[in-house]
């Protein structure tokens, strides 16, 4: 018979049990995305930035010795160059201001206001598609205007333009353009003549085996049968000669042009219709803006010599200067 163990159990010592495994840490939950910005806050911020933008202000003055008047224009850019506001007026020799004009222009809309006439001319232009453009002009006082549409064709250089006046006053005018010229169809009304359909065509092209430095441009109008042509020859990269002749009147004109870079241009010519020879010098790009010219100034000198009275020759000049105020 087995004897009981002589060692007594100690109930004061707790029984040791295996330590349970620690639970895995909880997976980190992704932080929720920030709420989208409020549309009101976004557009109000953009509006505040546009309003706080300082408009650029500039002034341009032009003097013409022939008319002996100053033409002034003050303009500024608004809303981060989204629109432009222009004020123009004429200052004569008596220091009197006349013909004030106020213009507000943007990419799609322009308003031309005449305070003296209390009239406004509104123009707008917009694209319906990359190949279709509309232009609308409306005279508020005369209640007249014009709508024109230009559609460019897939082939480069081809396009169709249709324009019509409103209120309706006849068939619309249509012009078909192509790389070698254009053809225009329109109704014309002359004194003691009923409305007739007129066709005018212009062709452009190189001659002498396609020499690109020489071009011949004939033009004809039907039913008046007015035929004319232009001949242009580029003598060098800086020299060009142009000649126009009207067969129906035997009048002709010729112009020689020499260009030195973009800041100097010399032109001389003769017009048989007014029997006048002339020569002019442009300092500053003639077709460019004054801000791109040296010292932001453009100067033109012109000498006119009447064929029938050489002693009455006239020397005229024109000066255009721009100042950036802000």
Coordinates of C-alpha atoms in Angstrom, one line a residue:
X1 CA 0.0 0.0 0.0
X2 CA 1.4 3.3 -1.0
X3 CA 2.2 5.9 1.7
X4 CA 1.2 9.5 1.4
X5 CA 3.8 12.0 0.6
X6 CA 5.4 13.6 3.6
X7 CA 5.7 17.1 1.8
X8 CA 2.7 19.2 2.4
X9 CA 1.5 21.5 -0.4
X10 CA 2.0 25.2 0.2
X11 CA -1.2 26.9 -0.7
X12 CA 0.3 30.4 -0.2
X13 CA 2.4 30.1 -3.4
X14 CA 0.2 30.5 -6.4
X15 CA 0.3 28.0 -9.0
X16 CA 2.5 29.0 -12.0
X17 CA 0.7 28.7 -15.3
X18 CA 2.1 29.4 -18.8
X19 CA 1.9 33.1 -19.8
X20 CA -0.7 33.6 -22.6
X21 CA 0.6 35.1 -25.9
X22 CA 0.0 38.9 -26.3
X23 CA -2.7 39.8 -28.8
X24 CA -1.4 41.3 -32.1
X25 CA -1.5 45.1 -32.2
X26 CA -4.4 46.5 -34.0
X27 CA -3.8 47.5 -37.6
X28 CA -3.4 51.3 -38.2
X29 CA -6.5 52.6 -39.9
X30 CA -5.8 55.0 -42.8
X31 CA -6.6 58.6 -42.0
X32 CA -9.7 59.9 -43.8
X33 CA -9.0 62.2 -46.8
X34 CA -9.4 65.9 -46.2
X35 CA -12.7 67.3 -47.2
X36 CA -12.8 68.9 -50.6
X37 CA -12.5 72.7 -50.6
X38 CA -15.7 74.6 -50.7
X39 CA -16.6 75.9 -54.2
X40 CA -17.6 79.2 -52.6
X41 CA -14.2 79.5 -50.8
X42 CA -12.4 78.6 -54.0
X43 CA -14.1 81.1 -56.3
X44 CA -14.1 83.8 -53.6
X45 CA -10.3 83.3 -53.2
X46 CA -9.8 83.7 -57.0
X47 CA -12.0 86.8 -57.0
X48 CA -10.1 88.4 -54.2
X49 CA -6.8 87.7 -55.9
X50 CA -8.1 89.3 -59.1
X51 CA -9.4 92.3 -57.3
X52 CA -6.2 92.8 -55.3
X53 CA -4.0 92.6 -58.4
X54 CA -2.8 96.1 -59.2
X55 CA -3.8 97.1 -62.7
X56 CA -1.0 98.1 -65.0
X57 CA -1.4 101.6 -66.3
X58 CA 0.2 103.1 -69.3
X59 CA -0.2 106.2 -71.5
X60 CA 0.5 106.7 -75.2
X61 CA 0.8 110.0 -77.0
X62 CA 1.0 110.5 -80.8
X63 CA 1.5 113.7 -82.7
X64 CA 0.7 114.1 -86.4
X65 CA 2.2 117.2 -88.1
X66 CA -0.3 117.0 -91.0
X67 CA -3.4 117.4 -88.8
X68 CA -1.4 119.2 -86.0
X69 CA -3.2 117.3 -83.2
X70 CA -2.2 115.1 -80.4
X71 CA -3.8 111.7 -80.0
X72 CA -3.7 110.4 -76.4
X73 CA -4.6 107.0 -75.1
X74 CA -4.6 105.8 -71.5
X75 CA -5.1 102.1 -70.9
X76 CA -4.8 99.6 -68.1
X77 CA -5.1 95.8 -67.7
X78 CA -7.8 94.5 -65.4
X79 CA -8.4 91.2 -63.5
X80 CA -4.9 89.7 -64.2
X81 CA -5.0 90.7 -67.9
X82 CA -8.4 89.3 -68.5
X83 CA -9.7 92.6 -69.7
X84 CA -8.4 96.0 -70.9
X85 CA -9.9 99.5 -70.3
X86 CA -8.9 102.3 -72.7
X87 CA -9.6 106.0 -72.8
X88 CA -8.6 108.0 -75.9
X89 CA -9.1 111.6 -76.9
X90 CA -7.7 114.3 -79.2
X91 CA -6.0 117.4 -78.1
X92 CA -5.8 120.1 -80.8
X93 CA -3.6 123.2 -81.0
X94 CA -6.0 125.2 -78.9
X95 CA -5.6 122.6 -76.1
X96 CA -9.2 121.6 -76.5
X97 CA -10.2 118.0 -75.9
X98 CA -12.5 116.4 -78.5
X99 CA -13.7 113.0 -79.7
X100 CA -13.4 111.1 -76.4
X101 CA -13.7 107.3 -76.7
X102 CA -14.0 104.6 -74.0
X103 CA -13.3 101.0 -74.8
X104 CA -13.6 97.8 -72.7
X105 CA -12.1 94.8 -74.4
X106 CA -11.6 91.1 -73.5
X107 CA -11.0 87.9 -75.3
X108 CA -14.6 87.4 -76.3
X109 CA -16.3 90.8 -75.9
X110 CA -15.5 94.4 -76.7
X111 CA -17.6 97.6 -76.0
X112 CA -16.7 100.8 -77.7
X113 CA -18.6 103.8 -76.2
X114 CA -18.8 107.3 -77.8
X115 CA -19.8 109.9 -75.1
X116 CA -20.5 112.6 -77.7
X117 CA -22.8 110.5 -79.7
X118 CA -24.1 108.5 -76.7
X119 CA -23.7 105.4 -78.7
X120 CA -22.0 102.1 -78.2
X121 CA -20.6 99.5 -80.6
X122 CA -20.6 96.0 -79.2
X123 CA -18.5 93.2 -80.7
X124 CA -18.3 89.6 -79.6
X125 CA -16.4 86.6 -81.0
X126 CA -16.6 83.0 -80.0
X127 CA -15.6 79.5 -81.3
X128 CA -18.3 76.9 -81.6
X129 CA -15.7 74.3 -82.5
X130 CA -12.0 74.4 -83.4
X131 CA -13.1 74.8 -87.0
X132 CA -16.1 77.1 -86.7
X133 CA -16.0 80.8 -85.5
X134 CA -18.7 83.4 -85.1
X135 CA -18.3 87.2 -85.0
X136 CA -21.2 89.6 -84.1
X137 CA -21.2 93.4 -84.2
X138 CA -24.1 95.6 -83.1
X139 CA -24.5 99.4 -83.3
X140 CA -27.0 100.3 -80.5
X141 CA -28.0 103.7 -81.8
X142 CA -28.4 102.7 -85.4
X143 CA -29.9 99.4 -84.4
X144 CA -27.8 97.7 -87.1
X145 CA -25.2 95.0 -87.0
X146 CA -23.5 92.2 -88.8
X147 CA -23.0 88.5 -88.2
X148 CA -20.2 86.6 -89.8
X149 CA -19.3 82.9 -89.7
X150 CA -15.9 81.4 -90.7
X151 CA -15.5 77.7 -91.2
X152 CA -12.1 76.3 -91.9
X153 CA -12.0 73.0 -93.9
X154 CA -9.9 70.0 -93.0
X155 CA -7.5 70.8 -95.8
X156 CA -4.9 73.5 -94.8
X157 CA -5.6 76.9 -96.4
X158 CA -9.2 76.2 -97.3
X159 CA -12.1 78.0 -95.6
X160 CA -15.6 79.6 -96.1
X161 CA -16.8 82.9 -94.7
X162 CA -20.4 84.0 -94.7
X163 CA -21.5 87.4 -93.4
X164 CA -24.9 89.1 -93.3
X165 CA -26.1 92.4 -92.0
X166 CA -29.2 92.8 -89.8
X167 CA -31.9 93.9 -90.3
X168 CA -31.9 92.0 -93.5
X169 CA -30.8 94.1 -96.5
X170 CA -29.9 91.6 -99.2
X171 CA -28.2 88.3 -99.8
X172 CA -25.3 87.4 -97.5
X173 CA -21.7 87.9 -98.6
X174 CA -19.8 84.7 -99.1
X175 CA -16.0 84.3 -99.5
X176 CA -14.3 81.1 -100.4
X177 CA -10.6 81.0 -99.5
X178 CA -8.0 78.5 -100.9
X179 CA -4.2 78.4 -100.9
X180 CA -3.9 80.1 -104.3
X181 CA -6.4 83.0 -103.6
X182 CA -10.1 83.7 -102.8
X183 CA -13.4 84.3 -104.5
X184 CA -16.1 86.7 -103.1
X185 CA -19.8 86.8 -104.0
X186 CA -21.9 89.7 -102.9
X187 CA -24.8 91.9 -103.9
X188 CA -24.0 95.5 -104.8
X189 CA -26.4 98.5 -105.2
X190 CA -25.1 101.5 -107.2
X191 CA -26.7 104.7 -108.3
X192 CA -29.4 104.2 -111.0
X193 CA -28.6 100.5 -111.0
X194 CA -30.6 97.7 -109.5
X195 CA -29.0 95.2 -107.2
X196 CA -26.6 93.0 -109.0
X197 CA -24.5 90.0 -107.9
X198 CA -20.9 90.8 -108.0
X199 CA -18.0 88.3 -108.2
X200 CA -14.5 89.2 -107.2
X201 CA -11.6 86.9 -107.4
X202 CA -7.9 87.0 -106.5
X203 CA -5.2 84.5 -107.4
X204 CA -1.8 84.3 -105.9
X205 CA 1.1 82.3 -107.2
X206 CA 4.8 82.2 -107.9
X207 CA 6.0 82.6 -111.4
X208 CA 9.2 81.7 -113.2
X209 CA 9.2 78.0 -112.3
X210 CA 7.8 78.6 -108.8
X211 CA 10.2 81.2 -107.7
X212 CA 9.0 82.0 -104.1
X213 CA 10.7 85.4 -104.2
X214 CA 8.4 86.6 -107.1
X215 CA 4.5 86.5 -107.1
X216 CA 1.8 87.6 -109.5
X217 CA -1.7 88.5 -108.1
X218 CA -4.5 89.1 -110.7
X219 CA -7.9 90.4 -109.6
X220 CA -11.2 90.7 -111.4
X221 CA -14.7 92.0 -110.5
X222 CA -17.9 91.0 -112.4
X223 CA -20.1 92.5 -113.8
X224 CA -18.0 95.7 -113.7
X225 CA -15.1 93.8 -115.4
X226 CA -12.6 95.7 -113.3
X227 CA -9.3 93.9 -113.9
X228 CA -6.1 94.7 -112.0
X229 CA -3.0 92.8 -111.0
X230 CA -0.1 93.1 -108.5
X231 CA 3.5 92.1 -109.1
X232 CA 5.8 91.6 -106.1
X233 CA 9.5 90.8 -106.2
X234 CA 11.7 90.2 -103.2
X235 CA 15.1 91.4 -104.2
X236 CA 16.8 90.3 -101.0
X237 CA 15.8 89.4 -97.4
X238 CA 15.6 93.1 -96.6
X239 CA 14.5 94.6 -100.0
X240 CA 11.1 94.2 -101.7
X241 CA 9.5 95.8 -104.8
X242 CA 5.7 95.9 -105.4
X243 CA 3.8 97.1 -108.4
X244 CA 0.0 97.5 -109.0
X245 CA -1.8 98.2 -112.3
X246 CA -5.5 98.8 -112.9
X247 CA -6.4 97.9 -116.5
X248 CA -9.8 99.6 -116.3
X249 CA -8.3 103.0 -115.5
X250 CA -4.7 102.7 -116.6
X251 CA -3.6 103.9 -113.1
X252 CA -0.6 102.3 -111.5
X253 CA 1.5 102.6 -108.4
X254 CA 4.9 101.2 -107.2
X255 CA 6.5 100.9 -103.8
X256 CA 10.1 100.0 -102.8
X257 CA 10.7 98.9 -99.2
X258 CA 14.0 98.4 -97.4
X259 CA 14.0 97.0 -93.9
X260 CA 16.9 97.0 -91.4
X261 CA 16.2 94.6 -88.6
X262 CA 12.8 95.6 -87.1
X263 CA 13.6 99.1 -85.9
X264 CA 14.3 100.8 -89.3
X265 CA 12.2 100.8 -92.5
X266 CA 12.6 102.9 -95.6
X267 CA 9.8 103.1 -98.2
X268 CA 9.5 105.1 -101.4
X269 CA 6.8 105.0 -104.1
X270 CA 4.7 106.8 -106.7
X271 CA 0.9 106.8 -107.4
X272 CA -0.2 107.8 -110.9
X273 CA -3.9 108.4 -109.8
X274 CA -3.0 111.3 -107.6
X275 CA 0.3 112.1 -109.5
X276 CA 2.3 112.0 -106.2
X277 CA 5.7 110.7 -105.3
X278 CA 6.6 110.0 -101.7
X279 CA 9.2 108.6 -99.4
X280 CA 9.0 107.7 -95.7
X281 CA 11.3 106.5 -92.9
X282 CA 10.1 104.6 -89.9
X283 CA 12.2 104.3 -86.8
X284 CA 10.6 101.6 -84.7
X285 CA 8.5 98.7 -86.0
X286 CA 5.7 100.2 -88.1
X287 CA 3.3 97.4 -87.4
X288 CA 4.5 96.6 -83.9
X289 CA 3.6 98.2 -80.6
X290 CA 5.4 101.2 -79.1
X291 CA 6.5 99.1 -76.1
X292 CA 8.7 96.9 -78.3
X293 CA 10.4 99.9 -80.0
X294 CA 13.7 101.5 -78.8
X295 CA 12.9 103.9 -75.9
X296 CA 9.3 102.8 -76.5
X297 CA 9.0 105.5 -79.2
X298 CA 8.2 105.3 -82.9
X299 CA 9.0 108.1 -85.4
X300 CA 8.0 108.5 -89.0
X301 CA 9.1 111.1 -91.5
X302 CA 7.4 111.4 -94.9
X303 CA 8.1 113.6 -97.9
X304 CA 5.3 114.1 -100.5
X305 CA 6.3 115.6 -103.9
X306 CA 3.3 116.4 -106.2
X307 CA 4.3 115.8 -109.9
X308 CA 2.5 119.0 -111.1
X309 CA 3.9 121.3 -108.5
X310 CA 7.3 120.2 -107.0
X311 CA 7.6 123.5 -105.1
X312 CA 4.6 122.6 -102.9
X313 CA 6.4 119.5 -101.6
X314 CA 5.5 118.7 -97.9
X315 CA 7.6 117.2 -95.2
X316 CA 5.5 115.6 -92.5
X317 CA 6.3 113.6 -89.4
X318 CA 4.6 111.5 -86.8
X319 CA 5.8 110.6 -83.3
X320 CA 4.4 108.0 -81.0
X321 CA 5.6 107.6 -77.4
X322 CA 4.6 105.3 -74.6
X323 CA 4.9 105.8 -70.8
X324 CA 4.5 102.9 -68.3
X325 CA 3.0 104.6 -65.2
X326 CA 2.3 101.5 -63.1

